[in-house]
PDB file of C-alpha atoms in Angstrom:
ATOM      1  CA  UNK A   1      94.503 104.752  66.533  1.00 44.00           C
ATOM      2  CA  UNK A   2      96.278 108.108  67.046  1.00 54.00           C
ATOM      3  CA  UNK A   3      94.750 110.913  69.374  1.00 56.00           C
ATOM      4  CA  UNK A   4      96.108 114.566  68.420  1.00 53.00           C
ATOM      5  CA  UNK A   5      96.207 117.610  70.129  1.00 55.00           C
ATOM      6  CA  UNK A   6      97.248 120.734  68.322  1.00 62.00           C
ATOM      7  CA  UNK A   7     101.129 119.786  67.051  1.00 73.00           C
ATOM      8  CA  UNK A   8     101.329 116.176  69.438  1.00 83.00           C
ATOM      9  CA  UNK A   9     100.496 112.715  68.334  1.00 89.00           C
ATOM     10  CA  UNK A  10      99.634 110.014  70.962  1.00 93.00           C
ATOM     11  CA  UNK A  11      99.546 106.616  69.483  1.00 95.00           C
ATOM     12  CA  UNK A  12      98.994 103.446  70.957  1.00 95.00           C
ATOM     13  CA  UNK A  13     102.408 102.732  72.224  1.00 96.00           C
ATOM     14  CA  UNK A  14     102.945 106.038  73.638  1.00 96.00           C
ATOM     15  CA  UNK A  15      99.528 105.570  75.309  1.00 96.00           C
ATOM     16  CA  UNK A  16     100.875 101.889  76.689  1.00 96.00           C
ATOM     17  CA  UNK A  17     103.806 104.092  78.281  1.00 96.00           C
ATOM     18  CA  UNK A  18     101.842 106.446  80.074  1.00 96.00           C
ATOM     19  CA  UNK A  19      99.297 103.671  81.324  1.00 95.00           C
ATOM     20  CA  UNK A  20     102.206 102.128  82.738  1.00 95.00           C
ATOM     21  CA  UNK A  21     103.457 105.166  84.627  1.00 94.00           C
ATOM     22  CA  UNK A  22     100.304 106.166  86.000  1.00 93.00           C
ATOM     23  CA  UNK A  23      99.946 102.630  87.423  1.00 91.00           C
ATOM     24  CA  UNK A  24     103.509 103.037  89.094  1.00 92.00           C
ATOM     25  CA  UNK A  25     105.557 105.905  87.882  1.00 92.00           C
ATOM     26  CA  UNK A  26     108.658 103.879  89.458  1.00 93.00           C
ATOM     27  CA  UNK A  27     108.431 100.734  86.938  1.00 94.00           C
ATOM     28  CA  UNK A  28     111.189 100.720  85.409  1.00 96.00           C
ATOM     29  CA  UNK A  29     111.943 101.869  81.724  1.00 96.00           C
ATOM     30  CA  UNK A  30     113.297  98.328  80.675  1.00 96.00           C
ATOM     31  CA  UNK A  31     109.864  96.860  82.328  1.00 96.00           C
ATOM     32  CA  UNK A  32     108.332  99.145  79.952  1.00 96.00           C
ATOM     33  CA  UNK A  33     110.045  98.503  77.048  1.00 96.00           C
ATOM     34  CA  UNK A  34     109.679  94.808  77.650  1.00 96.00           C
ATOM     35  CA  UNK A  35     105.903  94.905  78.195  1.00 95.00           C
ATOM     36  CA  UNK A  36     105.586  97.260  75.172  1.00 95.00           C
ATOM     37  CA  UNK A  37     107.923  95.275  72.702  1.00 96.00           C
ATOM     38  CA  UNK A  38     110.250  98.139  72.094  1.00 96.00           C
ATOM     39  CA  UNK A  39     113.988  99.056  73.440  1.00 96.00           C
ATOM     40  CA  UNK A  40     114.422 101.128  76.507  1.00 95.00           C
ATOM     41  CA  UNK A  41     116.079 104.016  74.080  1.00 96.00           C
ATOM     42  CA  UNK A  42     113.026 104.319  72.104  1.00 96.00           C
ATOM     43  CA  UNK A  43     111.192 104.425  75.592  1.00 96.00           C
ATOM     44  CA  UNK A  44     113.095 107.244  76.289  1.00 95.00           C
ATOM     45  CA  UNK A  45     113.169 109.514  73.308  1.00 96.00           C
ATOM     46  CA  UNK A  46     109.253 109.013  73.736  1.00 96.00           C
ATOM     47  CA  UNK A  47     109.408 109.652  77.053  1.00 95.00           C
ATOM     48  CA  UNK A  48     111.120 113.367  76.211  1.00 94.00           C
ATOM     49  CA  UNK A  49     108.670 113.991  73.641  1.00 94.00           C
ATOM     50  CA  UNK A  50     105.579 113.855  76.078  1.00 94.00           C
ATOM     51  CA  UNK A  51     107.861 116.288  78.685  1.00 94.00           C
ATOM     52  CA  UNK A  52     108.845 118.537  76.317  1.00 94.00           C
ATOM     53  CA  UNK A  53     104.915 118.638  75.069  1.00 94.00           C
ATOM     54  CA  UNK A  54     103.864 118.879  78.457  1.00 93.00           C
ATOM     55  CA  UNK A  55     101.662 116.422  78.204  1.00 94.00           C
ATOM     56  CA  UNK A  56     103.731 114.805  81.327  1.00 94.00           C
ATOM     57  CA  UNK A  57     103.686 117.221  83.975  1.00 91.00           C
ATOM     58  CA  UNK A  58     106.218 115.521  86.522  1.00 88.00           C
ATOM     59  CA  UNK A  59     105.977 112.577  88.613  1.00 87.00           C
ATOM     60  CA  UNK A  60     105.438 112.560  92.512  1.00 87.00           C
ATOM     61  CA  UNK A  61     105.461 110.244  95.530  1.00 87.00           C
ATOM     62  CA  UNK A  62     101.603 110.390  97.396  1.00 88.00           C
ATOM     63  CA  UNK A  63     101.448 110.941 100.640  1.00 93.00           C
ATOM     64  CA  UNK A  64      99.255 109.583 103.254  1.00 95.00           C
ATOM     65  CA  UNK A  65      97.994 112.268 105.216  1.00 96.00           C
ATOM     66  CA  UNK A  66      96.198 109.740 107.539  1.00 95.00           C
ATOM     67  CA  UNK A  67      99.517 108.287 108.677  1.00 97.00           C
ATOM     68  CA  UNK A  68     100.268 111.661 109.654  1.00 97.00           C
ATOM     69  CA  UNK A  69      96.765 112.573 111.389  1.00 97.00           C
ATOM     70  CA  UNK A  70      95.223 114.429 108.895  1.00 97.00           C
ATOM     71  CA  UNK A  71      91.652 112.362 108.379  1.00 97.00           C
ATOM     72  CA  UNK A  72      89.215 115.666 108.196  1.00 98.00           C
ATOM     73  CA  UNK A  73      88.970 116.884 104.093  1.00 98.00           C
ATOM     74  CA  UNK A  74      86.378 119.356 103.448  1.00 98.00           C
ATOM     75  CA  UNK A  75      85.163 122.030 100.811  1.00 98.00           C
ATOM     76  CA  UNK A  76      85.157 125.689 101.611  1.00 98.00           C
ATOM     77  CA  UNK A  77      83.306 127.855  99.345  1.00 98.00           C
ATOM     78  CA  UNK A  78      84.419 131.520 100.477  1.00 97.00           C
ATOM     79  CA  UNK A  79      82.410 134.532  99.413  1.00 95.00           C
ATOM     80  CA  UNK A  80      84.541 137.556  99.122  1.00 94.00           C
ATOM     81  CA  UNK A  81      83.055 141.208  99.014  1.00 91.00           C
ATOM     82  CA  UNK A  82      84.382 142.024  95.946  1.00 83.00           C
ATOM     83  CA  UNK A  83      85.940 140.081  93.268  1.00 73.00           C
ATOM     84  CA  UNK A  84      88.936 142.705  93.147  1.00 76.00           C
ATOM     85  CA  UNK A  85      89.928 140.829  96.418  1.00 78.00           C
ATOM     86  CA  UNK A  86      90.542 137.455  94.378  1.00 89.00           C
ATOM     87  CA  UNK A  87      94.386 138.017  94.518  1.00 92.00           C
ATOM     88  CA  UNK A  88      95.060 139.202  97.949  1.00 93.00           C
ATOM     89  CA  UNK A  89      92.742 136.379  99.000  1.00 95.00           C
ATOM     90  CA  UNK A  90      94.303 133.731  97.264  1.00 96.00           C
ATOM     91  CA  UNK A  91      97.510 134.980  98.268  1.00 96.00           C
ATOM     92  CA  UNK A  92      96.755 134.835 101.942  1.00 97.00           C
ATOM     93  CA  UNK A  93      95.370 131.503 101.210  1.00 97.00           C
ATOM     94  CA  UNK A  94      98.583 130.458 100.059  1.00 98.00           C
ATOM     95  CA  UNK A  95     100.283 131.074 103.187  1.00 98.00           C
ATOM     96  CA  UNK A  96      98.083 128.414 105.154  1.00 98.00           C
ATOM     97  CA  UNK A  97      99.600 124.352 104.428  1.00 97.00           C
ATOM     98  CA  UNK A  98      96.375 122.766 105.046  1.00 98.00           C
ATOM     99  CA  UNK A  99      94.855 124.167 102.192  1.00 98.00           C
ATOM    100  CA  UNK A 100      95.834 121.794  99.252  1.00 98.00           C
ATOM    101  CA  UNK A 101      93.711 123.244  96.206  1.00 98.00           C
ATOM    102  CA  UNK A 102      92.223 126.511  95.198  1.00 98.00           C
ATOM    103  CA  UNK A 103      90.099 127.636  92.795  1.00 97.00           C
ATOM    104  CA  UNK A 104      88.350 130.385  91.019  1.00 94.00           C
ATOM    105  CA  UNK A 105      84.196 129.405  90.431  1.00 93.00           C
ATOM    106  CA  UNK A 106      81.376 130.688  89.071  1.00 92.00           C
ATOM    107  CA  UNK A 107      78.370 130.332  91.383  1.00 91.00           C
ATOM    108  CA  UNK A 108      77.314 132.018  94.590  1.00 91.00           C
ATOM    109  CA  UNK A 109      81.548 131.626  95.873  1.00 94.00           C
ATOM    110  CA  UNK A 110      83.610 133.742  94.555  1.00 94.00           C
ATOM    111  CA  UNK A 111      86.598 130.944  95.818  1.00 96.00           C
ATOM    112  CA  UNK A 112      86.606 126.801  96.235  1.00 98.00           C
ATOM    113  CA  UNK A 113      88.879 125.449  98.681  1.00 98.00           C
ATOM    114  CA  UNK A 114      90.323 122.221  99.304  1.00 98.00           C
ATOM    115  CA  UNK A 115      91.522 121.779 102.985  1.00 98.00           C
ATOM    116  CA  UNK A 116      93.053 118.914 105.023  1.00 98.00           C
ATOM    117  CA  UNK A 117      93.160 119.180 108.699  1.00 98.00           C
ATOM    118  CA  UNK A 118      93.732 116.711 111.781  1.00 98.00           C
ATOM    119  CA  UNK A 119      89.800 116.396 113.316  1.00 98.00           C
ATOM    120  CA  UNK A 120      87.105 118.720 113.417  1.00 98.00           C
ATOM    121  CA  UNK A 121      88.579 120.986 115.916  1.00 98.00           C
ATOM    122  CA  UNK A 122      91.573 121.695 113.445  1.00 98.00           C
ATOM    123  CA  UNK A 123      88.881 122.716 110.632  1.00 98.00           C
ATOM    124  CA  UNK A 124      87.294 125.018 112.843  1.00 98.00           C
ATOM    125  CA  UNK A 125      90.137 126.610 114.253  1.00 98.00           C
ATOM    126  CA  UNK A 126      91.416 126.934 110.837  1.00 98.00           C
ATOM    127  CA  UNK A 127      87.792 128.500 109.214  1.00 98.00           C
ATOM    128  CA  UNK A 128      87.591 130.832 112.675  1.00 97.00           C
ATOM    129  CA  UNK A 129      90.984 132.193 112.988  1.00 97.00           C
ATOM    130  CA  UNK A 130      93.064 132.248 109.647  1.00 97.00           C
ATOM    131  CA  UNK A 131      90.174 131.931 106.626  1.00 98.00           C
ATOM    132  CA  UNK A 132      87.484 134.289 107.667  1.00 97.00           C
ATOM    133  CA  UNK A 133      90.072 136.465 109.300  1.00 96.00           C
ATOM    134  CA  UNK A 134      91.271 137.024 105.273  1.00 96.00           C
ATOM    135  CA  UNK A 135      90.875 140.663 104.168  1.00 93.00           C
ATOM    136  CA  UNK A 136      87.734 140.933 101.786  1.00 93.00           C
ATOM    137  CA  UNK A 137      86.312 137.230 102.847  1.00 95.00           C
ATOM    138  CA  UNK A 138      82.301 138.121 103.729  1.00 94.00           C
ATOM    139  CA  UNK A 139      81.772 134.810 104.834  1.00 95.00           C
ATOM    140  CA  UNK A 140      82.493 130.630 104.011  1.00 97.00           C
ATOM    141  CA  UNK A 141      80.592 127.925 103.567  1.00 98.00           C
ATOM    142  CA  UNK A 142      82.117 124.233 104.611  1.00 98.00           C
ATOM    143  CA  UNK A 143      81.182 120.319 103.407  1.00 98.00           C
ATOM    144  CA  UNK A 144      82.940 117.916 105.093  1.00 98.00           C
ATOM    145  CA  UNK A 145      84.148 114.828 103.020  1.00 97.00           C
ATOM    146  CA  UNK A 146      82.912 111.738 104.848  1.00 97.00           C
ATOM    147  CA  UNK A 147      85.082 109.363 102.492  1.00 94.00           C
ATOM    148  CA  UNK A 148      86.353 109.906  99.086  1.00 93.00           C
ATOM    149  CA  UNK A 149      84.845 107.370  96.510  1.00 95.00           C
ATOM    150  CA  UNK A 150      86.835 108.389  93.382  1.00 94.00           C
ATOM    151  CA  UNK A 151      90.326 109.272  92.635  1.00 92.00           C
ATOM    152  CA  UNK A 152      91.545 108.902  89.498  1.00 89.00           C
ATOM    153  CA  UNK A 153      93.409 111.118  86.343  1.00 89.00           C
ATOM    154  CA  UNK A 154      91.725 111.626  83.556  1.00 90.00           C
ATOM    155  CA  UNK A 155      92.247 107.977  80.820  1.00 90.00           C
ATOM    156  CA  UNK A 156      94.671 107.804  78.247  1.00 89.00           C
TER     157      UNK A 156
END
């Protein structure tokens, strides 16, 4: 079965590859090419063909921010005043680490956040003096994540 998307063909070997890598982006290509029943060239030139689509988007080593303290995730819906201050809030919002996602909604925020701090006291120190301190923020709204039940990327 082949899956298409505009000019790029998945089929099932190139599908095998990429379950592979999500499983453990370090196994390497020869491990691949053995489990797949092809040589570790034609891995490769398949391999370039997904990058170059941009299907594959890069590869990255995960962090666990609970070795390093951080064990408080939570939501922050922020209401600006006026959407005209999207930009200058979202560049603020870049300028503060613990905030690992950001996005534009449509709802009651005008902004979802996703932050990561060390406890409680971090969060609030973090909503008090540096979020709602952000020029055209009216006011946030914060869920804390007790524990996350799903993590996953979307199947191949």
């Amino acid at each position: 079965m082949k899956t298409s998307n505009n000019n790029l063909i998945i089929d099932g070997i190139d599908k095998k590859i990429l379950r592979a890598l999500m499983e453990d982006a370090r196994t390497p290509v020869l491990e691949i090419a053995r489990q797949v029943g092809i040589s570790g060239a034609a891995i490769h030139q398949r391999l370039r063909k997904l990058e170059k689509s941009k299907l594959i988007a890069g590869s990255k080593f995960v962090i666990n921010p609970k070795v390093l303290g951080y064990t408080t995730m939570a939501f922050v819906g922020i209401y600006l005043d006026k959407a005209i201050s999207n930009p200058q809030a979202v560049k603020q919002l870049q300028k503060i680490p613990e905030v690992l996602e950001c996005h534009y909604t449509t709802g009651n925020w005008s902004i979802l956040i996703k932050i990561l701090c060390k406890d409680n006291s971090h969060l609030m120190h973090l909503l008090n003096s540096q979020i709602q301190s952000i020029e055209g923020v009216s006011r946030t709204e914060t869920f804390i994540s007790l524990d996350q039940q799903i993590e996953r990327q979307i199947k191949i």
